[in-house]
Amino acid sequence: MRDFIPGRKQRKAPVKYDKRRYKRRNCIEIMFGRLKDWRRVATRYDRCPKVFLSAIALTATVIYWLLILTLVMIPILIIFLSFWEDIFQNFLH
């Protein structure tokens, strides 16, 4: 794996790096931060590498599922609840 960190500006010979990959690097760092929130992955209870990688895969799946749930389902729930609130308001009056 190559590094994608740019060199310092004072450096005489500039270091080549991929600017597109460097800009996307924060997504990977955020994901590692989220994975470290899960105790089993952060402390690495599993001794076998296959079990540890499966724990990472399962954790990443749950994180992705929760992200999709919050981005997709909450606006749908808000619309649904506002619809029923209007119906109950009309029913009570």
C-alpha positions as YAML, in Angstrom:
chain: A
units: angstrom
residues:
- id: 1
  name: MET
  ca: [0.00, 0.00, 0.00]
- id: 2
  name: ARG
  ca: [1.35, 3.39, -0.96]
- id: 3
  name: ASP
  ca: [1.04, 6.47, 1.18]
- id: 4
  name: PHE
  ca: [-1.02, 9.38, -0.08]
- id: 5
  name: ILE
  ca: [0.26, 12.11, 2.20]
- id: 6
  name: PRO
  ca: [1.72, 15.16, 0.46]
- id: 7
  name: GLY
  ca: [5.22, 16.35, 1.31]
- id: 8
  name: ARG
  ca: [6.05, 19.59, 3.08]
- id: 9
  name: LYS
  ca: [6.09, 22.79, 1.07]
- id: 10
  name: GLN
  ca: [9.67, 23.60, 2.13]
- id: 11
  name: ARG
  ca: [10.96, 20.38, 0.61]
- id: 12
  name: LYS
  ca: [13.30, 20.96, -2.33]
- id: 13
  name: ALA
  ca: [12.16, 17.99, -4.41]
- id: 14
  name: PRO
  ca: [8.35, 17.62, -4.25]
- id: 15
  name: VAL
  ca: [6.94, 14.22, -3.40]
- id: 16
  name: LYS
  ca: [4.46, 12.80, -5.89]
- id: 17
  name: TYR
  ca: [1.08, 11.85, -4.45]
- id: 18
  name: ASP
  ca: [-2.40, 11.24, -5.77]
- id: 19
  name: LYS
  ca: [-4.54, 14.26, -4.86]
- id: 20
  name: ARG
  ca: [-7.81, 12.41, -5.51]
- id: 21
  name: ARG
  ca: [-6.91, 9.61, -3.12]
- id: 22
  name: TYR
  ca: [-5.66, 12.08, -0.53]
- id: 23
  name: LYS
  ca: [-9.02, 13.86, -0.56]
- id: 24
  name: ARG
  ca: [-10.86, 10.54, -0.08]
- id: 25
  name: ARG
  ca: [-8.57, 9.52, 2.76]
- id: 26
  name: ASN
  ca: [-10.80, 11.12, 5.41]
- id: 27
  name: CYS
  ca: [-13.56, 8.58, 4.65]
- id: 28
  name: ILE
  ca: [-11.22, 5.76, 5.59]
- id: 29
  name: GLU
  ca: [-10.03, 7.54, 8.73]
- id: 30
  name: ILE
  ca: [-13.63, 8.16, 9.79]
- id: 31
  name: MET
  ca: [-14.44, 4.47, 9.27]
- id: 32
  name: PHE
  ca: [-11.46, 3.40, 11.40]
- id: 33
  name: GLY
  ca: [-12.65, 5.79, 14.11]
- id: 34
  name: ARG
  ca: [-16.11, 4.22, 14.01]
- id: 35
  name: LEU
  ca: [-14.64, 0.73, 14.13]
- id: 36
  name: LYS
  ca: [-12.67, 1.67, 17.24]
- id: 37
  name: ASP
  ca: [-15.95, 2.51, 18.98]
- id: 38
  name: TRP
  ca: [-16.70, -1.21, 19.02]
- id: 39
  name: ARG
  ca: [-14.91, -2.76, 21.97]
- id: 40
  name: ARG
  ca: [-14.37, -6.19, 20.45]
- id: 41
  name: VAL
  ca: [-12.60, -4.73, 17.42]
- id: 42
  name: ALA
  ca: [-10.65, -2.06, 19.34]
- id: 43
  name: THR
  ca: [-9.18, -4.49, 21.88]
- id: 44
  name: ARG
  ca: [-8.90, -7.43, 19.46]
- id: 45
  name: TYR
  ca: [-10.21, -10.21, 21.64]
- id: 46
  name: ASP
  ca: [-9.93, -12.70, 18.79]
- id: 47
  name: ARG
  ca: [-6.62, -14.44, 18.33]
- id: 48
  name: CYS
  ca: [-7.34, -15.95, 14.94]
- id: 49
  name: PRO
  ca: [-6.97, -13.46, 12.05]
- id: 50
  name: LYS
  ca: [-9.97, -14.90, 10.19]
- id: 51
  name: VAL
  ca: [-12.24, -14.40, 13.19]
- id: 52
  name: PHE
  ca: [-10.90, -10.88, 13.72]
- id: 53
  name: LEU
  ca: [-11.49, -9.94, 10.07]
- id: 54
  name: SER
  ca: [-15.00, -11.39, 10.25]
- id: 55
  name: ALA
  ca: [-15.64, -9.25, 13.36]
- id: 56
  name: ILE
  ca: [-14.46, -6.20, 11.41]
- id: 57
  name: ALA
  ca: [-16.71, -7.12, 8.47]
- id: 58
  name: LEU
  ca: [-19.70, -7.63, 10.75]
- id: 59
  name: THR
  ca: [-19.05, -4.35, 12.56]
- id: 60
  name: ALA
  ca: [-18.65, -2.45, 9.28]
- id: 61
  name: THR
  ca: [-21.93, -3.94, 8.06]
- id: 62
  name: VAL
  ca: [-23.76, -2.83, 11.20]
- id: 63
  name: ILE
  ca: [-22.24, 0.67, 10.95]
- id: 64
  name: TYR
  ca: [-23.31, 0.92, 7.30]
- id: 65
  name: TRP
  ca: [-26.79, -0.38, 8.13]
- id: 66
  name: LEU
  ca: [-27.21, 2.17, 10.93]
- id: 67
  name: LEU
  ca: [-26.02, 4.95, 8.63]
- id: 68
  name: ILE
  ca: [-28.53, 3.97, 5.94]
- id: 69
  name: LEU
  ca: [-31.24, 3.63, 8.56]
- id: 70
  name: THR
  ca: [-30.66, 7.14, 9.84]
- id: 71
  name: LEU
  ca: [-30.34, 8.70, 6.38]
- id: 72
  name: VAL
  ca: [-33.31, 6.96, 4.76]
- id: 73
  name: MET
  ca: [-35.74, 5.82, 7.42]
- id: 74
  name: ILE
  ca: [-35.88, 8.87, 9.68]
- id: 75
  name: PRO
  ca: [-37.12, 11.25, 6.95]
- id: 76
  name: ILE
  ca: [-39.70, 8.63, 5.96]
- id: 77
  name: LEU
  ca: [-40.78, 8.31, 9.59]
- id: 78
  name: ILE
  ca: [-41.11, 12.08, 9.93]
- id: 79
  name: ILE
  ca: [-43.33, 12.25, 6.84]
- id: 80
  name: PHE
  ca: [-45.38, 9.28, 8.05]
- id: 81
  name: LEU
  ca: [-45.88, 10.73, 11.53]
- id: 82
  name: SER
  ca: [-46.80, 14.17, 10.21]
- id: 83
  name: PHE
  ca: [-49.38, 12.52, 7.94]
- id: 84
  name: TRP
  ca: [-51.00, 10.71, 10.89]
- id: 85
  name: GLU
  ca: [-50.81, 13.82, 13.03]
- id: 86
  name: ASP
  ca: [-52.85, 15.71, 10.43]
- id: 87
  name: ILE
  ca: [-55.43, 12.91, 10.34]
- id: 88
  name: PHE
  ca: [-55.76, 12.86, 14.14]
- id: 89
  name: GLN
  ca: [-56.04, 16.65, 14.26]
- id: 90
  name: ASN
  ca: [-58.90, 16.52, 11.75]
- id: 91
  name: PHE
  ca: [-60.53, 13.65, 13.63]
- id: 92
  name: LEU
  ca: [-60.45, 15.45, 16.98]
- id: 93
  name: HIS
  ca: [-61.98, 18.67, 15.65]
...
